mmCIF file of C-alpha atoms and ligand atoms in Angstrom:
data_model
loop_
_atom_site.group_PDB
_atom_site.id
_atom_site.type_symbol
_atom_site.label_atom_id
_atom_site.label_comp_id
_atom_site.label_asym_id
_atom_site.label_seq_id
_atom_site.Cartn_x
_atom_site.Cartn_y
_atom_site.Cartn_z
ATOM 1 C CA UNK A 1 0.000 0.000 0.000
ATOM 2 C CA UNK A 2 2.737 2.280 0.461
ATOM 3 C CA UNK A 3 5.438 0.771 -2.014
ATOM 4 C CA UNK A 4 6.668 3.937 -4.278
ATOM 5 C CA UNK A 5 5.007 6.794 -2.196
ATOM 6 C CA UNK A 6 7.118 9.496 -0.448
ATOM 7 C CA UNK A 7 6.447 9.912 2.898
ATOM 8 C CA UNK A 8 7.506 12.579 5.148
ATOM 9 C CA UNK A 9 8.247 11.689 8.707
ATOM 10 C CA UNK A 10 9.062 14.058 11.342
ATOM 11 C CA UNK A 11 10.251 12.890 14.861
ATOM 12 C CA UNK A 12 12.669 10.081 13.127
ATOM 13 C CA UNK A 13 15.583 10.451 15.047
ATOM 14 C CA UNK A 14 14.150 8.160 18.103
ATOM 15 C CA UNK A 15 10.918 6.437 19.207
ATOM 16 C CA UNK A 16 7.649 5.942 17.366
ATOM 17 C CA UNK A 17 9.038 8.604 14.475
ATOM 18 C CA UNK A 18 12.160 6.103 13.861
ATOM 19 C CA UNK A 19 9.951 2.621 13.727
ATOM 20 C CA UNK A 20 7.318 4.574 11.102
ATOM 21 C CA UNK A 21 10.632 5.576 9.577
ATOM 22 C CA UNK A 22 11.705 1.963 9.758
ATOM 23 C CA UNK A 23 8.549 0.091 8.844
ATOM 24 C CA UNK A 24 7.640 2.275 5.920
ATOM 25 C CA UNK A 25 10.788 1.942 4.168
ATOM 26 C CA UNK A 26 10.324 -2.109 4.481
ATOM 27 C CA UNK A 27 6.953 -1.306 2.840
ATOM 28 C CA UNK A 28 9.079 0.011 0.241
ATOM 29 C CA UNK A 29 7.824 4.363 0.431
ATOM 30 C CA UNK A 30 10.873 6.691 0.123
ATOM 31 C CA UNK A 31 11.176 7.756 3.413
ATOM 32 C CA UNK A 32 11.975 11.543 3.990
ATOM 33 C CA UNK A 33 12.967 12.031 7.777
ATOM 34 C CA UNK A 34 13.116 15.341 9.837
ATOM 35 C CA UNK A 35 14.020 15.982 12.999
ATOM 36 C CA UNK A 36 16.221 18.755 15.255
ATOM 37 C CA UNK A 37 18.112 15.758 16.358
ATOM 38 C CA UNK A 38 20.684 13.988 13.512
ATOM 39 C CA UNK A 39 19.305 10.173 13.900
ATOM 40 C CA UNK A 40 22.014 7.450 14.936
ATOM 41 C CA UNK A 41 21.395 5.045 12.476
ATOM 42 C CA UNK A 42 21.810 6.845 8.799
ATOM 43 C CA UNK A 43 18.478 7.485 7.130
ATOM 44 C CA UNK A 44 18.656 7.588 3.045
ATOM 45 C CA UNK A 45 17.288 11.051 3.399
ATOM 46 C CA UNK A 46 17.332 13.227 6.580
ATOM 47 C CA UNK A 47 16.240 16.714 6.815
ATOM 48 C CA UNK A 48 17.924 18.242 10.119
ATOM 49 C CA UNK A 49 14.913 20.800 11.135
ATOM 50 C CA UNK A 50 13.287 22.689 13.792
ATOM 51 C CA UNK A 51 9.884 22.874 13.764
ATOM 52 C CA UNK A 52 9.439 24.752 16.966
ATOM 53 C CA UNK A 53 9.505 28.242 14.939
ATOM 54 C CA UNK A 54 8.402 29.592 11.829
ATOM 55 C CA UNK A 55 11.410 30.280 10.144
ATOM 56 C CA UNK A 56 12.676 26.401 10.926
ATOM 57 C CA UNK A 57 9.316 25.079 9.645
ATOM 58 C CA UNK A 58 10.169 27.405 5.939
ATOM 59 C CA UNK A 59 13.342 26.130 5.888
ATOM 60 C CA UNK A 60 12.313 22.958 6.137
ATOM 61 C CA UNK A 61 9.705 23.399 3.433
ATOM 62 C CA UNK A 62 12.310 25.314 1.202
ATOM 63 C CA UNK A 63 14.774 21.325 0.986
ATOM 64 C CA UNK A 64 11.393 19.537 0.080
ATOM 65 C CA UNK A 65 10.506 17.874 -3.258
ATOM 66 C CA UNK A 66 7.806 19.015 -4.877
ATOM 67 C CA UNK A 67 5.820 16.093 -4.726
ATOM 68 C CA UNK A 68 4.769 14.441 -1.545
ATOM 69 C CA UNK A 69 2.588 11.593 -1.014
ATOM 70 C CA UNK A 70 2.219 11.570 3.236
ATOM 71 C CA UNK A 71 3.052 13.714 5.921
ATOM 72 C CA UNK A 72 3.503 11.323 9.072
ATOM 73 C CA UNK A 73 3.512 14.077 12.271
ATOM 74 C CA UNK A 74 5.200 12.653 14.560
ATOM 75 C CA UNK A 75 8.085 14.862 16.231
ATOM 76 C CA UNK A 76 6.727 16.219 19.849
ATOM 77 C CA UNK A 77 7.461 17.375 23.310
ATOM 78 C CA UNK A 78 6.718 16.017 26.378
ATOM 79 C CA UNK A 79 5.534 19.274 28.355
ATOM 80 C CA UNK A 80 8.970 19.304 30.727
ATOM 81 C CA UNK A 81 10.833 22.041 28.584
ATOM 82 C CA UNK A 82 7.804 24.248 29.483
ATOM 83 C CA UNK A 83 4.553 25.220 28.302
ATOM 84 C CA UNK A 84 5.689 27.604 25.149
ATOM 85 C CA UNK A 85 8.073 25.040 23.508
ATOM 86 C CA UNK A 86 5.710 22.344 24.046
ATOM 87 C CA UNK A 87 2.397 23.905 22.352
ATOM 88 C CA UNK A 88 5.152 25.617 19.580
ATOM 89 C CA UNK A 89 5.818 21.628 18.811
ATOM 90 C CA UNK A 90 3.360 19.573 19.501
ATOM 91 C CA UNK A 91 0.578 22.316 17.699
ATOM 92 C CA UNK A 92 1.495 25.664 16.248
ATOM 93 C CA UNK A 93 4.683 23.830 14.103
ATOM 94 C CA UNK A 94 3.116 20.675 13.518
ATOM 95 C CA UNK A 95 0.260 22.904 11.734
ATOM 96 C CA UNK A 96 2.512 25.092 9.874
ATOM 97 C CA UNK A 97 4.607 22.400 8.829
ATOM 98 C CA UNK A 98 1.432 20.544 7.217
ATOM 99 C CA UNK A 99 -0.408 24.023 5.695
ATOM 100 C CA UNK A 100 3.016 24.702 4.003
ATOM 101 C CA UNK A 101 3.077 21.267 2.859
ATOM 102 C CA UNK A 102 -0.218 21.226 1.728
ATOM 103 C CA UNK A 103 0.307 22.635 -1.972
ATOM 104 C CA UNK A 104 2.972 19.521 -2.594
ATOM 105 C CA UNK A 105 0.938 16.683 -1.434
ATOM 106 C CA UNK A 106 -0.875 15.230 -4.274
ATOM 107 C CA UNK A 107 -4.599 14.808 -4.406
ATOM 108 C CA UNK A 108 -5.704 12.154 -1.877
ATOM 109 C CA UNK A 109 -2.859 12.504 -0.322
ATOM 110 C CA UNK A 110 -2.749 12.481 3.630
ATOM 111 C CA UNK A 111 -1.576 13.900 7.065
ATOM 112 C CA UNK A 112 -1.123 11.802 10.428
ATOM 113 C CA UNK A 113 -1.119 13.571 13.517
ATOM 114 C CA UNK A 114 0.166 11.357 16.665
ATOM 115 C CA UNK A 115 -1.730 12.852 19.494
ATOM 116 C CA UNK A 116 -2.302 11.186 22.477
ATOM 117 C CA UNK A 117 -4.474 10.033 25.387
ATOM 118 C CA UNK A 118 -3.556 12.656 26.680
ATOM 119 C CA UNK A 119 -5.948 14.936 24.590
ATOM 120 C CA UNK A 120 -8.906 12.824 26.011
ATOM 121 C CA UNK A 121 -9.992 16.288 27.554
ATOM 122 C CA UNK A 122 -10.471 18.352 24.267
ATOM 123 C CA UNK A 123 -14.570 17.705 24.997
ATOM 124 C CA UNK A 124 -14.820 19.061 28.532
ATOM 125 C CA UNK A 125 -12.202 22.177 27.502
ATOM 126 C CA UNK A 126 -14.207 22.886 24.080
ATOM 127 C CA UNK A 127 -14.115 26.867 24.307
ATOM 128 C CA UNK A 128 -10.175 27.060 25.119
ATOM 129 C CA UNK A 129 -9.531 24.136 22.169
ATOM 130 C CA UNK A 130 -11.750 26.404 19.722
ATOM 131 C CA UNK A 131 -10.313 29.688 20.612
ATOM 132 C CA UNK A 132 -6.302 28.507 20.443
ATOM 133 C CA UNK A 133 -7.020 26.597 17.398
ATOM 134 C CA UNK A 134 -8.727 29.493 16.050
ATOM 135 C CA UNK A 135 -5.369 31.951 16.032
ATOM 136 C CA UNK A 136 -4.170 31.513 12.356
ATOM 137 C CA UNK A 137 -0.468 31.203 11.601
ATOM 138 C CA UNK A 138 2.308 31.056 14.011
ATOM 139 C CA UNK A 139 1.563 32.821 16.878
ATOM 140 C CA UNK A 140 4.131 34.270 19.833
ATOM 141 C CA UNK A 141 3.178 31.348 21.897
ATOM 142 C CA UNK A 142 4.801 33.102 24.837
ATOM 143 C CA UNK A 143 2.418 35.802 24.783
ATOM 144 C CA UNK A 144 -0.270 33.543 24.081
ATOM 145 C CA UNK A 145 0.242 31.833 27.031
ATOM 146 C CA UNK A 146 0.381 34.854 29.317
ATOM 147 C CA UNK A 147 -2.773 36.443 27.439
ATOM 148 C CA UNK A 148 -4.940 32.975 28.078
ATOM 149 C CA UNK A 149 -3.530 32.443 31.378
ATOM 150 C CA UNK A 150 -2.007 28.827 30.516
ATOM 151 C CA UNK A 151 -0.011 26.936 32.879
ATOM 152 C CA UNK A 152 3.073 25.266 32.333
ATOM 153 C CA UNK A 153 1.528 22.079 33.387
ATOM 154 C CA UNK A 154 -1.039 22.227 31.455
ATOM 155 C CA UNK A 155 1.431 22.137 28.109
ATOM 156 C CA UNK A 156 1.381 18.801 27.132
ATOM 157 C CA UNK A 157 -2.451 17.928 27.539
ATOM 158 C CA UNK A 158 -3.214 21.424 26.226
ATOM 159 C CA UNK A 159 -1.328 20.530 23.290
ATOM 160 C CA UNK A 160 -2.707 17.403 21.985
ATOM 161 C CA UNK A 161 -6.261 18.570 22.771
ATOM 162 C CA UNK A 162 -5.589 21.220 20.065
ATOM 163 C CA UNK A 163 -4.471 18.921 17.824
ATOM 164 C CA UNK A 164 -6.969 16.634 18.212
ATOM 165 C CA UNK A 165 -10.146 19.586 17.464
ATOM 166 C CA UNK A 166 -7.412 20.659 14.962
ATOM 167 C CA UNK A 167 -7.611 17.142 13.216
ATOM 168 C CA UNK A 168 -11.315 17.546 12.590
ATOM 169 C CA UNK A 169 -10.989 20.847 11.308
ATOM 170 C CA UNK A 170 -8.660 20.110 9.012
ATOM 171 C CA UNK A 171 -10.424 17.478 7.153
ATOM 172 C CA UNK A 172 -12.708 20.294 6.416
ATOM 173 C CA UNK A 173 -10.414 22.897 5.574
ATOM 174 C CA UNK A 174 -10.912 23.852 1.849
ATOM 175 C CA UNK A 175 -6.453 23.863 2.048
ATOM 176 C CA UNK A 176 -6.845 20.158 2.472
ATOM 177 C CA UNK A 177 -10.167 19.072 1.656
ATOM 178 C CA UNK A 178 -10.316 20.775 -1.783
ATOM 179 C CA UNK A 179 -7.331 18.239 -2.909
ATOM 180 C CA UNK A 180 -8.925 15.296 -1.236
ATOM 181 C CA UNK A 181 -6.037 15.174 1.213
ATOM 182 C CA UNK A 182 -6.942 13.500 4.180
ATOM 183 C CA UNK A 183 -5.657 13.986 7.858
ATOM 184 C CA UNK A 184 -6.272 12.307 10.912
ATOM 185 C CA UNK A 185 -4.381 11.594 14.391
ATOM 186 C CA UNK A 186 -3.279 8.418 15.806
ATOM 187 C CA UNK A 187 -3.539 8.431 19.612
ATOM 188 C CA UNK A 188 -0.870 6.202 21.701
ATOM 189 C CA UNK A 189 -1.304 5.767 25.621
ATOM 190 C CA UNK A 190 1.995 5.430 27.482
ATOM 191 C CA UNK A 191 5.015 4.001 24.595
ATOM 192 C CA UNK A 192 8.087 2.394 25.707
ATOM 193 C CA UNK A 193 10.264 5.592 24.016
ATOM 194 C CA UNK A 194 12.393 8.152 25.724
ATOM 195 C CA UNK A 195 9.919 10.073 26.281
ATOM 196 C CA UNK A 196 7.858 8.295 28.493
ATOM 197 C CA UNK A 197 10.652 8.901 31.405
ATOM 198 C CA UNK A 198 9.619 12.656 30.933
ATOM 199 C CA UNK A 199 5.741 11.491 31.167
ATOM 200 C CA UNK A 200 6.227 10.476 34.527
ATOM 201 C CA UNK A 201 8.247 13.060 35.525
ATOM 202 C CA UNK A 202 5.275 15.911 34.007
ATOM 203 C CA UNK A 203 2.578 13.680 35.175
ATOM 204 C CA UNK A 204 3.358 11.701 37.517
ATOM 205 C CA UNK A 205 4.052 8.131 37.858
ATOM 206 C CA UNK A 206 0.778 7.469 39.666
ATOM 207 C CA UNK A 207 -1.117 8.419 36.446
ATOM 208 C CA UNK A 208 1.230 6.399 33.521
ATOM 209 C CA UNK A 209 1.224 3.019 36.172
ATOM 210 C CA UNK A 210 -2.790 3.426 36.240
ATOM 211 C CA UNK A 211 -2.957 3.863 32.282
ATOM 212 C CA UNK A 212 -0.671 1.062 31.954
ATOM 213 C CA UNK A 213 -2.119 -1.192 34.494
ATOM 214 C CA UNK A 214 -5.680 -0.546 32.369
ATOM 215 C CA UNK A 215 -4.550 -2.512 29.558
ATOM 216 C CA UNK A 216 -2.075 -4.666 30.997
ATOM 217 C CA UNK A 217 1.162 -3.702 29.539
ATOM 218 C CA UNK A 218 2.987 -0.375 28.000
ATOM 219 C CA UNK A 219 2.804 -0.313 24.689
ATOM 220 C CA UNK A 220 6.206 0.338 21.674
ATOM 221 C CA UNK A 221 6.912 2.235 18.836
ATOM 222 C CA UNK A 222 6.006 -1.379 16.898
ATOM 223 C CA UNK A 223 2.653 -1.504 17.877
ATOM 224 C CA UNK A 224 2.219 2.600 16.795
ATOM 225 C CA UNK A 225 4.022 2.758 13.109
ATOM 226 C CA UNK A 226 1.605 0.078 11.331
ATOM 227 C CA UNK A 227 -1.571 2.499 12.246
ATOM 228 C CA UNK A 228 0.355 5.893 11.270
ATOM 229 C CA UNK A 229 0.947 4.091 8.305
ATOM 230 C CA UNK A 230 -2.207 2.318 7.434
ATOM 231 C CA UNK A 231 -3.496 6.276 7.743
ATOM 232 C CA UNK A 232 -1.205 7.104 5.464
ATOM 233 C CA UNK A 233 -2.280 4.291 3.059
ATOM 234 C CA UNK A 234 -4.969 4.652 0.327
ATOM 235 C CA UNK A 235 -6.266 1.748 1.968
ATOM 236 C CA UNK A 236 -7.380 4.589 4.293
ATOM 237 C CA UNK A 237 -9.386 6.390 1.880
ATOM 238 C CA UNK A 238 -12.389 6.715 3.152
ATOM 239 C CA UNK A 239 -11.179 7.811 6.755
ATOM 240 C CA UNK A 240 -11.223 11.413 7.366
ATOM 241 C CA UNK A 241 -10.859 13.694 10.796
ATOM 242 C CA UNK A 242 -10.441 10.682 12.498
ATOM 243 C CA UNK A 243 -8.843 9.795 15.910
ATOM 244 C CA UNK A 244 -7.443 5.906 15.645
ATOM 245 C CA UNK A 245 -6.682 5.232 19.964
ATOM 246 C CA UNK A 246 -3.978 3.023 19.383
ATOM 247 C CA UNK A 247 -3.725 2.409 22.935
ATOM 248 C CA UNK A 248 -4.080 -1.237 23.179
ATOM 249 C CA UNK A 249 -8.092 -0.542 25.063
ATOM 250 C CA UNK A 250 -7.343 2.378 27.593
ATOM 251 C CA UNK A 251 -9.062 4.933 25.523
ATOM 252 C CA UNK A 252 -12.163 2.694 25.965
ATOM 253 C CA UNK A 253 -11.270 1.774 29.672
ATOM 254 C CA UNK A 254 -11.294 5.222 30.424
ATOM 255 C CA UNK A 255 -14.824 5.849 28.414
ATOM 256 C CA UNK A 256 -16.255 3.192 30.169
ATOM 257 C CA UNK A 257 -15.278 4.776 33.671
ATOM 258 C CA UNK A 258 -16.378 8.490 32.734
ATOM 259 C CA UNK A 259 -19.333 7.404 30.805
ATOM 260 C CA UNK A 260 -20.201 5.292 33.361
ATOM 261 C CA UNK A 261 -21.343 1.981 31.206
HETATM 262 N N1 LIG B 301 5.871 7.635 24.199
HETATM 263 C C1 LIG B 301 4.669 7.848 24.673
HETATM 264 O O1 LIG B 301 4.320 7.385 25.772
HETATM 265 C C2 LIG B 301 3.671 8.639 23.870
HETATM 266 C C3 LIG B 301 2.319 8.555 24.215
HETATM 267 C C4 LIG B 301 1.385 9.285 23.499
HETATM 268 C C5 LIG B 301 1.811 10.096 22.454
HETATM 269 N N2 LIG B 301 3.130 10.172 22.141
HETATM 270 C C6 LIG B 301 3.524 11.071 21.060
HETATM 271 O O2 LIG B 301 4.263 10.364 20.085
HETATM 272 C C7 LIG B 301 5.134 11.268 19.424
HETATM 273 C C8 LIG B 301 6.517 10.651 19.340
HETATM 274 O O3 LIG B 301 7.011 10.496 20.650
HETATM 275 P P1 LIG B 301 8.083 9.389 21.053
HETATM 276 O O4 LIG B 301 7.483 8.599 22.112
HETATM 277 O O5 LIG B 301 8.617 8.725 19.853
HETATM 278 O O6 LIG B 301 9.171 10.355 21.744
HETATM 279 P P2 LIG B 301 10.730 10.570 21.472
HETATM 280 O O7 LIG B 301 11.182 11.580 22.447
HETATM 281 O O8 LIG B 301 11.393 9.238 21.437
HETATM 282 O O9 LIG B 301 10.763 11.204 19.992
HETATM 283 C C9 LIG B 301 10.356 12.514 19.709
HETATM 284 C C10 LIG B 301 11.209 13.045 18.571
HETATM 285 O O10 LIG B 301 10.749 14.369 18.225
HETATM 286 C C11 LIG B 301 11.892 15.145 17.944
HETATM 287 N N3 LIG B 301 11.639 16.581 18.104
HETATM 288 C C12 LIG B 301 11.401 17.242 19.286
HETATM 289 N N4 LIG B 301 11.311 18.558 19.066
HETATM 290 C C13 LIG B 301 11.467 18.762 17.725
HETATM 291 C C14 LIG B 301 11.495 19.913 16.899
HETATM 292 N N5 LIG B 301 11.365 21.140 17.428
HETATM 293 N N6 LIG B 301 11.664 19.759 15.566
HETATM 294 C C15 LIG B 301 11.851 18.512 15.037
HETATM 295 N N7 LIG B 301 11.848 17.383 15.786
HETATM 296 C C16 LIG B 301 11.677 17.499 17.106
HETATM 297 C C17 LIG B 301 12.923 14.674 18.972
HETATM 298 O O11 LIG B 301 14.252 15.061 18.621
HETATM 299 C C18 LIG B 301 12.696 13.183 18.965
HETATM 300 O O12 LIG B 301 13.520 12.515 18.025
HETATM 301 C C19 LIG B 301 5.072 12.590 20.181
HETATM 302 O O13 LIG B 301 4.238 13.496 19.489
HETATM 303 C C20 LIG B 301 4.438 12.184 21.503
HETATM 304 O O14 LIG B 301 3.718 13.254 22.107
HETATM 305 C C21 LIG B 301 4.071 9.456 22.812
#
């Protein structure tokens, strides 16, 4: 399904960006990594890029090919460098990085956002998801912050709930949906990466041992690529603004317990 397609990874120098990196290129795509961090095993083609500002995200853009058949998001923050970086990642950049890529990726083409559990709250925070997700461009996330009264622990949550609204929007967004390019989000619970280390040190390690005790095991980067991918996939085609829990049953776990069924 992917053999011959280009797909653009971001986040490929470690964790779930590397394995999608990995696994597509078995699948036989041409994989184009990027991340702010050179990748210790040698990728065919690496893009070192920052897509924490605007100007990294255009320079980025500016090494591209023209054509592009999948934009795998990937690359994120786990909330401990502070509330700015983190929303500057994990939203504002991911979102410039995939309008600016928009014009290159061919019709039906798609977008993959890897959110998380994380953003299970995007429902019960509605008005702040639709008014941050509202501010067009890149925004001084800085001032943003101060102006909306955000708090630094709030980062990484925050971040994925915007993506998540953002995910939904954007598979109406004449940019996208004009072209027939698709974009949904993935969302992982707690992955054996890295970054999970930082997870417990932002949230705790009371709340990743109770997500992981809900389904019995933490899950890896293997069990994440195959779903970015399968998004990225026309065997995909007709799923749109979608959020895939890849979470091995939490996401239902914790429906179950707030639902109360
Ligand atoms: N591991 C988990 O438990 C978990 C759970 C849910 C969601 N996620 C999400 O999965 C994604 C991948 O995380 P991971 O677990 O592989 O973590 P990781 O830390 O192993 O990998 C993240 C990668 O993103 C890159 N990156 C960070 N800032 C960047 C920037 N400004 N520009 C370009 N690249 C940048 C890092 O260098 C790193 O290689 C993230 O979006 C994360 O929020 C992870």
């Amino acid at each position: 399904m992917l053999f011959g397609k280009t797909i653009l990874i971001t986040g490929v120098a470690s964790g779930i960006g590397a394995r999608t990196a990995e696994l597509a290129g078995q699948m036989g795509a041409d994989v184009i990594g990027v991340d702010v961090r050179v990748p210790s095993q040698g990728q065919a083609s690496f893009i070192r890029g920052d897509i924490s500002t605007s100007a990294g995200v255009t320079e980025i853009v500016r090494q591209l090919p023209r054509h592009i058949d999948a934009l795998a998001n990937v690359a994120g923050l786990s909330g401990n460098t502070g509330l700015a970086a983190t929303l500057a990642v994990n939203f504002y950049g991911l979102r410039a990085l995939s309008e600016a890529l928009a014009p290159r990726l061919r019709e039906g083409g798609a977008i993959v956002n890897v959110a998380s559990i994380a953003g299970y709250g995007w429902r019960a925070n509605i008005e702040r998801a639709k008014t941050l997700t509202a501010i067009e461009g890149f925004p001084d996330v800085a001032s943003l912050a101060a102006k909306h009264g955000l708090k630094n622990e709030e980062g990484y949550p925050l971040s994925k709930e915007l993506l998540l609204l953002w995910t939904m929007r954007a598979a109406h967004q004449p940019l996208f949906k004009d072209r027939g390019i698709r974009v949904n989000a993935v969302s992982p619970g707690p992955v054996e990466t890295p970054i999970l280390k930082q997870f417990r040190a932002v949230l705790g390690d009371e709340r990743v041992d109770s997500d992981i005790t809900r389904v019995g095991r933490a899950g890896t980067s293997a069990d994440i690529a195959p779903a970015i991918l399968f998004l990225c996939s026309d065997g995909a085609r007709w799923v749109n603004g979608a959020n895939l829990a890849t979470d091995g049953g939490l996401e239902a776990s914790i429906n179950a317990e707030v639902l109360g069924f």
